[in-house]
Short mmCIF file of C-alpha atoms and ligand atoms in Angstrom, two decimals:
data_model
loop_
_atom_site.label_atom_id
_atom_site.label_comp_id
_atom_site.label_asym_id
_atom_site.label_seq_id
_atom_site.Cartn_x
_atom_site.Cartn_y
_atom_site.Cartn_z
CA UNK G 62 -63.14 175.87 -58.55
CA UNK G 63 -66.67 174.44 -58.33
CA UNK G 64 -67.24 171.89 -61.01
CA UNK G 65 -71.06 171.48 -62.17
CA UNK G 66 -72.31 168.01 -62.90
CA UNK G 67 -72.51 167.74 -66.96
CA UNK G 68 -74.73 165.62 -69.08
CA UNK G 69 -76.44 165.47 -72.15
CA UNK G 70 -79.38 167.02 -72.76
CA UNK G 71 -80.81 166.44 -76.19
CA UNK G 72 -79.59 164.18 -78.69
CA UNK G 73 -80.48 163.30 -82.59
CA UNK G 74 -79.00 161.92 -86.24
CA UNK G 75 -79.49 162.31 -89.39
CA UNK G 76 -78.45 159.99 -92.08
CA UNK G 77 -78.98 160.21 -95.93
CA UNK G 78 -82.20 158.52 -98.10
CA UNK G 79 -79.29 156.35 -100.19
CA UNK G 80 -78.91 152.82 -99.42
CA UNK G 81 -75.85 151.02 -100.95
CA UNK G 82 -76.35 147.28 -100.28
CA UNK G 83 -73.72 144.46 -100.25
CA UNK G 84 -75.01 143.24 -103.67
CA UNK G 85 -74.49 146.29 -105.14
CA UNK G 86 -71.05 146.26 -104.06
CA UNK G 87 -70.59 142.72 -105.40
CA UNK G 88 -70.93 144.97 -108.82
CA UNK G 89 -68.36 147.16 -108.35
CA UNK G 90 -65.58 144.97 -106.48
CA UNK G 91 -64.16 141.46 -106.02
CA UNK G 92 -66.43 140.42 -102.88
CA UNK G 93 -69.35 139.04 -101.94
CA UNK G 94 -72.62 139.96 -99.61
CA UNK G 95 -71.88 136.19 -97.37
CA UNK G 96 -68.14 137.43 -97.07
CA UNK G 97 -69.05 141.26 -95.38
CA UNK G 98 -71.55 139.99 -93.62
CA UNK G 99 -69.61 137.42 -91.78
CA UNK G 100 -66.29 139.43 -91.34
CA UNK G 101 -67.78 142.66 -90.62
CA UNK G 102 -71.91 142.42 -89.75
CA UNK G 103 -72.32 145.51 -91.99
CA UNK G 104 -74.99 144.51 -94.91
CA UNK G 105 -76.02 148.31 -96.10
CA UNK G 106 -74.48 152.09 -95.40
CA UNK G 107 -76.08 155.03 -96.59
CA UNK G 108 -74.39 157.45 -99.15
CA UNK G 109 -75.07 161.61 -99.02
CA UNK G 110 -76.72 162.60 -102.36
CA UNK G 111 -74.30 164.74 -104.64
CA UNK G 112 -75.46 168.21 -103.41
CA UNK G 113 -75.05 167.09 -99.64
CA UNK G 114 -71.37 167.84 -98.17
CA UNK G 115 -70.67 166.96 -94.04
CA UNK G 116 -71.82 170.41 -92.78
CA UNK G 117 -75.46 169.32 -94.66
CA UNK G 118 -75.44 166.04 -92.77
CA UNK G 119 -74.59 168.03 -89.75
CA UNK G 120 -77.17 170.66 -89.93
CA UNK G 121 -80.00 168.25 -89.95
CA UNK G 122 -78.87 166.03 -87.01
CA UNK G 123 -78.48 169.60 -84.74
CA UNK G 124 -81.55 170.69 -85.47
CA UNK G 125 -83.01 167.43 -83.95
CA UNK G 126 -80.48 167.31 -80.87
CA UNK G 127 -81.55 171.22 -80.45
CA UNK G 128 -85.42 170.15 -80.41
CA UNK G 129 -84.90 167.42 -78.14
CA UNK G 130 -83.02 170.15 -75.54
CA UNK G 131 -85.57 172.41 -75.62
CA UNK G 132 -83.01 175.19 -76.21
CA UNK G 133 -82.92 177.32 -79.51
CA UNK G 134 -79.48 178.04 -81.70
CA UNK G 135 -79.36 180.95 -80.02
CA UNK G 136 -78.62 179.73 -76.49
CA UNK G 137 -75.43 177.91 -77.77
CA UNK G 138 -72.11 179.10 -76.32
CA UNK G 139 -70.23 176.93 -78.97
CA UNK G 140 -70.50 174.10 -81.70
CA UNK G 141 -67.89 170.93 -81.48
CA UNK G 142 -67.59 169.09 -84.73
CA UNK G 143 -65.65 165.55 -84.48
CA UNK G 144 -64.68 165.33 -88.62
CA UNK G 145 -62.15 164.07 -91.21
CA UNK G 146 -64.38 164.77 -93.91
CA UNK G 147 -64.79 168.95 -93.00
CA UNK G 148 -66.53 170.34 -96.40
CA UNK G 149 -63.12 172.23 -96.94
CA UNK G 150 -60.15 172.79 -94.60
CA UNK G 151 -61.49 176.06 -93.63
CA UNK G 152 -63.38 177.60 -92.45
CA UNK G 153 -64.38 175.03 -90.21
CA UNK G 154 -67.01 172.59 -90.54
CA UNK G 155 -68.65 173.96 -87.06
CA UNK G 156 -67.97 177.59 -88.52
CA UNK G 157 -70.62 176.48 -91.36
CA UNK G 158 -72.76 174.78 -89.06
CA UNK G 159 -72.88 177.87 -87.00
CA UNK G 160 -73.98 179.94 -89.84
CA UNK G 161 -76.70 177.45 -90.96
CA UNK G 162 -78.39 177.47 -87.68
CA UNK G 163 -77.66 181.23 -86.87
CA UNK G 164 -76.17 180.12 -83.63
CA UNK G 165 -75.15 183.80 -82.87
CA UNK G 166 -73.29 183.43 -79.34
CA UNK G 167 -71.73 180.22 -80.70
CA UNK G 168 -67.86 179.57 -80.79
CA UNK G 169 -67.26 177.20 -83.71
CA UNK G 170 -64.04 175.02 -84.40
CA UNK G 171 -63.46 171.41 -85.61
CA UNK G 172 -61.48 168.92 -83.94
CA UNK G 173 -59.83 165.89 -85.26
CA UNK G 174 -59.33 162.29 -83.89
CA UNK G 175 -60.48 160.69 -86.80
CA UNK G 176 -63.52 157.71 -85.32
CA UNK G 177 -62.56 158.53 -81.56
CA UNK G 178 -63.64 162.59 -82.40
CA UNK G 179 -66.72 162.73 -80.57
CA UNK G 180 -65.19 161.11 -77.52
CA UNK G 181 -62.65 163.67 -77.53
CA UNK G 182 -64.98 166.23 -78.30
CA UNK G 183 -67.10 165.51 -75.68
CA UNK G 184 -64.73 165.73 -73.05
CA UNK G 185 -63.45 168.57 -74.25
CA UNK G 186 -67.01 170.26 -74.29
CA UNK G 187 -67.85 169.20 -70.75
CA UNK G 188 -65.17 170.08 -69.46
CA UNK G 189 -65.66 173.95 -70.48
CA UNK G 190 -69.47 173.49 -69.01
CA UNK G 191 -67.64 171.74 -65.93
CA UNK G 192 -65.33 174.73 -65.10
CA UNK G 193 -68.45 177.11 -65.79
CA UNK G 194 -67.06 179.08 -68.81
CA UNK G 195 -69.90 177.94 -71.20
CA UNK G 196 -73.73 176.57 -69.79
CA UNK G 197 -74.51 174.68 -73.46
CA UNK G 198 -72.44 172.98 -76.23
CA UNK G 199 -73.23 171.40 -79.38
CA UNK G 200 -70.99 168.53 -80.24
CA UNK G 201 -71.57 167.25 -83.29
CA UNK G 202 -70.25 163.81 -85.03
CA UNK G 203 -70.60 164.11 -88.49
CA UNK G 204 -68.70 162.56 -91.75
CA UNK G 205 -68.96 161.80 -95.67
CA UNK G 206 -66.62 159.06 -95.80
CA UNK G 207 -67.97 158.33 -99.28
CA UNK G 208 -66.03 161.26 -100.29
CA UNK G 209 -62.76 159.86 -99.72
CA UNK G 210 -63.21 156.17 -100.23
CA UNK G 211 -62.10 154.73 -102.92
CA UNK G 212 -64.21 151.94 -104.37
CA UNK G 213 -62.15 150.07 -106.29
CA UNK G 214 -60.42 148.90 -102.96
CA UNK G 215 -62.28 146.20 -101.44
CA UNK G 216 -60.23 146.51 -98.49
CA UNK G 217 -62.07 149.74 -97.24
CA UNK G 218 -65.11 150.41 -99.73
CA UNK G 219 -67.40 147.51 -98.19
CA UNK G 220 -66.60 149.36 -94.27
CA UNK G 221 -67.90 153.08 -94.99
CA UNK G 222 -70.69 155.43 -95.18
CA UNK G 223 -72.09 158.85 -94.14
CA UNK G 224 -74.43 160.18 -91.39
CA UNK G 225 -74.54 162.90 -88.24
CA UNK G 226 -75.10 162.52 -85.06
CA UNK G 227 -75.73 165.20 -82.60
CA UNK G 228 -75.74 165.92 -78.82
CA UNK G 229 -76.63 169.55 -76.80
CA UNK G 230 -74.19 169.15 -73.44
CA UNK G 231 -75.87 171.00 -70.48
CA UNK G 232 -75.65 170.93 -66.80
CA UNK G 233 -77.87 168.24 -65.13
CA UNK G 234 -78.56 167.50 -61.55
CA UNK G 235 -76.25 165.88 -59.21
CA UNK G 236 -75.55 162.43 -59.64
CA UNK G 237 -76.32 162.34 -63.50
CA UNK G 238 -74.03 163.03 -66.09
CA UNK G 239 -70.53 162.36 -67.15
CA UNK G 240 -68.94 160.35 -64.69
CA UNK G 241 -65.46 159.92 -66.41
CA UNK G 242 -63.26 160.03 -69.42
CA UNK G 243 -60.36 157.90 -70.70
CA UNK G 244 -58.73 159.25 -73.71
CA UNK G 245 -55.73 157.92 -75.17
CA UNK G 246 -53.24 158.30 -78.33
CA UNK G 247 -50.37 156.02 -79.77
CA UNK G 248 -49.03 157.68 -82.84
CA UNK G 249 -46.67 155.81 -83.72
CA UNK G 250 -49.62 153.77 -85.14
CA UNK G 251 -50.10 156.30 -87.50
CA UNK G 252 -49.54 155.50 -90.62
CA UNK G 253 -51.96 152.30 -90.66
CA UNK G 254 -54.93 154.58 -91.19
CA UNK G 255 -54.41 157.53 -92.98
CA UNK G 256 -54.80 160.05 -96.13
CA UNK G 257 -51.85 160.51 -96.94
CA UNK G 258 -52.24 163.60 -99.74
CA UNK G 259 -53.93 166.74 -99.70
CA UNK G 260 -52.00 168.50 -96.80
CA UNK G 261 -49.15 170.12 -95.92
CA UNK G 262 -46.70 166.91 -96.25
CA UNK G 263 -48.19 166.01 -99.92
CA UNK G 264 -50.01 168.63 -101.44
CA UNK G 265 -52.61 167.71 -103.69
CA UNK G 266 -50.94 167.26 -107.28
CA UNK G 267 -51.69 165.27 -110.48
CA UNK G 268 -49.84 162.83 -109.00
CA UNK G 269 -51.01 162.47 -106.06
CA UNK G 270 -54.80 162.34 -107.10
CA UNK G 271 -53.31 159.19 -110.01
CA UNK G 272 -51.64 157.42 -106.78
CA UNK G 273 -54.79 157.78 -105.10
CA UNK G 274 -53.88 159.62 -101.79
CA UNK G 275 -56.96 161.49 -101.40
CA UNK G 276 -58.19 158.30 -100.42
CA UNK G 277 -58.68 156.52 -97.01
CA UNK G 278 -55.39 154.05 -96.72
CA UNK G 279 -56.40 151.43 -93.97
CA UNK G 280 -53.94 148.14 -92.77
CA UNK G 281 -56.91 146.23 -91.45
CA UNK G 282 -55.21 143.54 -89.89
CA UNK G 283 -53.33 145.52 -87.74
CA UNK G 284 -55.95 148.32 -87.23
CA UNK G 285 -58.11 145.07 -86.38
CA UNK G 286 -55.93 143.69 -83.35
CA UNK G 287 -55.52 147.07 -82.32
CA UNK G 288 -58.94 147.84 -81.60
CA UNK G 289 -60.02 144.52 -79.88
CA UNK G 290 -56.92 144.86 -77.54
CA UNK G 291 -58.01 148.70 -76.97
CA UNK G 292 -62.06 148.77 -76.88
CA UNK G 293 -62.11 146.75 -73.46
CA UNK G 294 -58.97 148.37 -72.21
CA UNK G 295 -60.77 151.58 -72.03
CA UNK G 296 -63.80 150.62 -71.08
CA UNK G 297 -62.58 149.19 -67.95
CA UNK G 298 -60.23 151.98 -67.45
CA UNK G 299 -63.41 155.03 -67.69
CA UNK G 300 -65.14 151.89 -65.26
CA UNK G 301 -62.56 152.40 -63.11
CA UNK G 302 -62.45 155.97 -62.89
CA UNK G 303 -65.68 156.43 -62.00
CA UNK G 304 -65.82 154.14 -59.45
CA UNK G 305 -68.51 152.21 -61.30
CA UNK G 306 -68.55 148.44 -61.74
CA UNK G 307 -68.54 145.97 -65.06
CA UNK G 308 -71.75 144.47 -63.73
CA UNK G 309 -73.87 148.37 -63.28
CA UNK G 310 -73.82 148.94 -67.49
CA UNK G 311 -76.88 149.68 -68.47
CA UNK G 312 -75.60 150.06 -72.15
CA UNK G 313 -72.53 149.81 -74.03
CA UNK G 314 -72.61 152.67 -77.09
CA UNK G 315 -69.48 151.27 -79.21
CA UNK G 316 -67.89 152.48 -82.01
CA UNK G 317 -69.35 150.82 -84.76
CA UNK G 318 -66.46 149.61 -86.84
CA UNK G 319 -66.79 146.04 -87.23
CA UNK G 320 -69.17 143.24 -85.35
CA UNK G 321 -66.46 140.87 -84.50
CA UNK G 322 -64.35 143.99 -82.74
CA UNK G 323 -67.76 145.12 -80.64
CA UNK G 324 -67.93 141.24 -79.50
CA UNK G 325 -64.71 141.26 -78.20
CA UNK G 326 -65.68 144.16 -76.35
CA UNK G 327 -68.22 142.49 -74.99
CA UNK G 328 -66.60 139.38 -73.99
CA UNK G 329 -64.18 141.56 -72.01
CA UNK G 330 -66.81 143.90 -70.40
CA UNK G 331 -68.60 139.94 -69.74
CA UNK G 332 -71.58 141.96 -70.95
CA UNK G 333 -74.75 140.04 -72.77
CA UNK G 334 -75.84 141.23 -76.42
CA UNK G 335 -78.52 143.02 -75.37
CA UNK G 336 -76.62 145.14 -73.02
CA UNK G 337 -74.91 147.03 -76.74
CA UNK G 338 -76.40 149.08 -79.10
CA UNK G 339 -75.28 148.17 -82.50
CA UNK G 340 -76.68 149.42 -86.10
CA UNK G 341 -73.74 148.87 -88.11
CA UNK G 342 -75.67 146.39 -90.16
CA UNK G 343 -77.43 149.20 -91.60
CA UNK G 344 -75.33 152.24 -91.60
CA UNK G 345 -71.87 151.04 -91.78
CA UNK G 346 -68.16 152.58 -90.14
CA UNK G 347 -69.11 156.29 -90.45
CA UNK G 348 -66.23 157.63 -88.08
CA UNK G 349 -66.88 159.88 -85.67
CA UNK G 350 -70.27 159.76 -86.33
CA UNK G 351 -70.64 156.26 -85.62
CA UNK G 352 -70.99 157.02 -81.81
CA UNK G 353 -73.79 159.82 -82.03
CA UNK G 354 -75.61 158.16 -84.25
CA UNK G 355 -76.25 154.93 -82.36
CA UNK G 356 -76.81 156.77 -78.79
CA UNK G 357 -79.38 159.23 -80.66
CA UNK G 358 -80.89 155.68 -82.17
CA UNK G 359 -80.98 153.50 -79.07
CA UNK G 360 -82.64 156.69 -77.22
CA UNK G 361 -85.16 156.76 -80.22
CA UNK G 362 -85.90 153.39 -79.51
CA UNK G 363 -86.68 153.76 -75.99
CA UNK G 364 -83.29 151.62 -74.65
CA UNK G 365 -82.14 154.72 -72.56
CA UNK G 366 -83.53 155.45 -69.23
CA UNK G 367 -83.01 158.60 -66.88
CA UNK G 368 -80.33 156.72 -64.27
CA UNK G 369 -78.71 153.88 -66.72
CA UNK G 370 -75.37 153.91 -67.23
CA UNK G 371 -74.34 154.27 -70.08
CA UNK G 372 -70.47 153.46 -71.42
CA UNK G 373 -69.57 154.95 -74.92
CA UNK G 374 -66.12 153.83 -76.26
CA UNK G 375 -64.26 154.35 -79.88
CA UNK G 376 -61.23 153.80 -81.76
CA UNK G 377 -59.68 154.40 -84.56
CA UNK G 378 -56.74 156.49 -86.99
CA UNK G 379 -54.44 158.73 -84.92
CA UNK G 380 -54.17 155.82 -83.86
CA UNK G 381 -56.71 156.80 -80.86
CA UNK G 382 -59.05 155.63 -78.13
CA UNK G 383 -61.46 157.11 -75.65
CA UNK G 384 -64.40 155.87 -73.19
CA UNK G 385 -66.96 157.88 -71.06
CA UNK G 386 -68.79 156.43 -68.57
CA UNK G 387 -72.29 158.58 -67.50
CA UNK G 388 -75.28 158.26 -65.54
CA UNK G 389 -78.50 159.47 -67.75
O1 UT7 L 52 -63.01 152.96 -87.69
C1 UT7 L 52 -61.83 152.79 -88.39
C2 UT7 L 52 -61.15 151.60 -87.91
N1 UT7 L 52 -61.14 150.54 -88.87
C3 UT7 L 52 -61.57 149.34 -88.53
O2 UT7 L 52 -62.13 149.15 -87.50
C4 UT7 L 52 -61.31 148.20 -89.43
C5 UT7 L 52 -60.63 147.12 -88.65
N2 UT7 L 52 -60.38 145.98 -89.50
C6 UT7 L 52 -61.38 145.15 -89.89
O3 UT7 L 52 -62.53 145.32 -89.55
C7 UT7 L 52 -60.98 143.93 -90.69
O4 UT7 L 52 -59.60 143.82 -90.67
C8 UT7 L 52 -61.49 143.96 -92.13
C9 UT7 L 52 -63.00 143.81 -92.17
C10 UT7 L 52 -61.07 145.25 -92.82
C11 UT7 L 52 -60.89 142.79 -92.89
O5 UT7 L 52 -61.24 141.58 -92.25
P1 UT7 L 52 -60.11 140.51 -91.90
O6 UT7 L 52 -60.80 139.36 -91.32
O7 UT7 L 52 -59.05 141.20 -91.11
O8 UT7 L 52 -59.61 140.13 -93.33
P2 UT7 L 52 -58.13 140.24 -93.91
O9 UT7 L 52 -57.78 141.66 -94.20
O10 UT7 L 52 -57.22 139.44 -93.05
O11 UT7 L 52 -58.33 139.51 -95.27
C12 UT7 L 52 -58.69 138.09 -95.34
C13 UT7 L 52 -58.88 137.73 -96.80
C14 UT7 L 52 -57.76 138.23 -97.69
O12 UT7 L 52 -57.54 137.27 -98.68
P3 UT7 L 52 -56.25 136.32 -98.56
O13 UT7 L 52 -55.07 137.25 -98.52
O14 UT7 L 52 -56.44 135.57 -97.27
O15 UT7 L 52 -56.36 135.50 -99.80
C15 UT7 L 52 -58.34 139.47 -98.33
O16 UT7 L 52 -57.78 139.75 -99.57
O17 UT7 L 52 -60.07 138.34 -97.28
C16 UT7 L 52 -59.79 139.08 -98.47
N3 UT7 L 52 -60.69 140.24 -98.52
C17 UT7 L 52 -61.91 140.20 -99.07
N4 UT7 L 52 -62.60 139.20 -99.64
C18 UT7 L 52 -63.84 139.49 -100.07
C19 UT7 L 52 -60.45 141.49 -98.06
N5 UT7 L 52 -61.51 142.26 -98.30
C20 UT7 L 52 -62.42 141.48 -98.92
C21 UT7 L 52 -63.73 141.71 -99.41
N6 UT7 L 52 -64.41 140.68 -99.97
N7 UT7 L 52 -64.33 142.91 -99.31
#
């Protein structure tokens, strides 16, 4: 089968007007703006008003990613949402998305791998454009962690917040695109990031809700450890894939969990600062639409040039991990 070289062609994010500082946290839990700063880099994340749920957040990053394509709703042959916070279970947070932007022709489902979702998502999509069963794809990153973080905990409220980010996959001309993909799982890690109620295992109850289990559970430590030995790891391995030395990154597009995990990334990839995008300072973990949202930012700011290579990688609950290497 002939496989068509796939790329992205339009990206954008969207993330809410609220700003909820460090200091402001200081109010509401044990910690302090000197502590985050240090062990994380995070200093503000942004919080979805009350009427805004993830398909909201979604909607208004699309709509940029769809102007920057040039293509209308209408040419779409399906939406990809990366989510843990879907509005509901069903229908799916794409299904609503689809609706919204009256993306007629469009295939809609979610998919789930928690902060590594739009790696996973991407792949998937370009894969279907590879194998010429669909010409353009929506994949959307998109999350209201607010909704399910519980800030009493000090553990996890200082880490999250809520944003979109968008991309419209197309096919591009030879030599550009996606050049590779290295996606990985270990479940057995599990339970160290999870919600435990609400599904099928604990149904939401009374008691669940009073034990907290609608909320995020994270071991940080080990989640930690995990991702510095796994964000170089797969790096190198999507690197190696393509064929495509340490030394040709353009730009590294990280996960943006915590700084001290991104430097280790860099240290491994023996890549300088200014070789990463990073805006967790202002916006916080937001999952899987960490990713998005900091390649639709560092192509705002003019950091992304037809030809660089670019190398997004991510991990996070499953436990997960995925890299993509690609020329833009
Ligand atoms: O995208 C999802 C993936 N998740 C992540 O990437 C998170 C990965 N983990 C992390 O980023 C870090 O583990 C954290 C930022 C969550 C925690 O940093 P750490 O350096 O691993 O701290 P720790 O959990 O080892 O805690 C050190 C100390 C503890 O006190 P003791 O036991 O040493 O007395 C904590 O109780 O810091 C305390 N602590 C805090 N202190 C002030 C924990 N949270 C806070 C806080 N403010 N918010």
């Amino acid at each position: 089968m002939q496989h068509h070289p796939v790329g992205i062609i339009g990206s954008g994010k969207y993330v809410p007007e609220r700003i909820l500082t460090n200091r402001e946290l200081e109010q509401m839990v044990e910690t302090n703006d000197e502590w985050i700063v240090t062990r994380t880099g995070i200093r503000e994340r942004r919080i979805a008003a009350a009427e805004q749920a993830t398909s909201d957040l979604a909607y208004e990053a699309a709509v940029k990613a769809l102007e920057a394509s040039g293509l209308s709703a209408e040419d779409l042959d399906l939406i990809l949402v990366a989510t843990i916070t879907p509005d509901m279970f069903f229908p799916s947070t794409a299904s609503l998305l689809q609706a919204r932007l009256g993306a007629k022709k469009a295939a809609a489902f979610d998919l789930s791998a928690a902060c590594t979702g739009f790696i996973y998502g991407l792949a998937t999509a370009s894969s279907m454009i590879a194998t010429g069963m669909y010409n353009h794809v929506l994949v959307v990153g998109a999350e209201c962690l607010s909704r399910i973080t519980d800030y009493t905990d000090r553990n996890t409220c200082i880490l999250f917040g809520d944003g979109a980010g968008a991309v419209v996959l197309g096919r591009v001309p030879e030599g550009r695109g996606f050049k590779s993909f290295e996606l990985g799982a270990d479940g057995t890690g599990g339970e160290l990031l999870k919600i435990g109620g609400g599904g099928s295992r604990l149904p939401s109850s009374q008691a669940s809700v009073a034990d907290k289990q609608h909320y995020i559970y994270m071991a940080g430590r080990e989640v930690f450890k995990f991702a510095v030995r796994i964000m170089g790891g797969a790096a190198e391995e999507a690197l190696r894939k393509a064929g495509i030395e340490k030394s040709e990154i353009d730009l590294l597009v990280p996960h943006q969990a915590n700084i001290r995990i991104i430097e280790s990334a860099l240290n491994r990839l023996e890549l300088p600062p200014e070789k990463c995008m990073v805006n967790l300072d202002k916006y916080g973990n937001i999952s899987a639409a960490s990713i998005p949202i900091a390649l639709a930012e560092a192509v705002e700011q003019g950091r992304v040039n037809e030809g660089d290579c670019i190398v997004l990688v991510g991990f996070g609950g499953g436990l997960t991990w995925g890299a993509s290497v690609l020329i833009w």
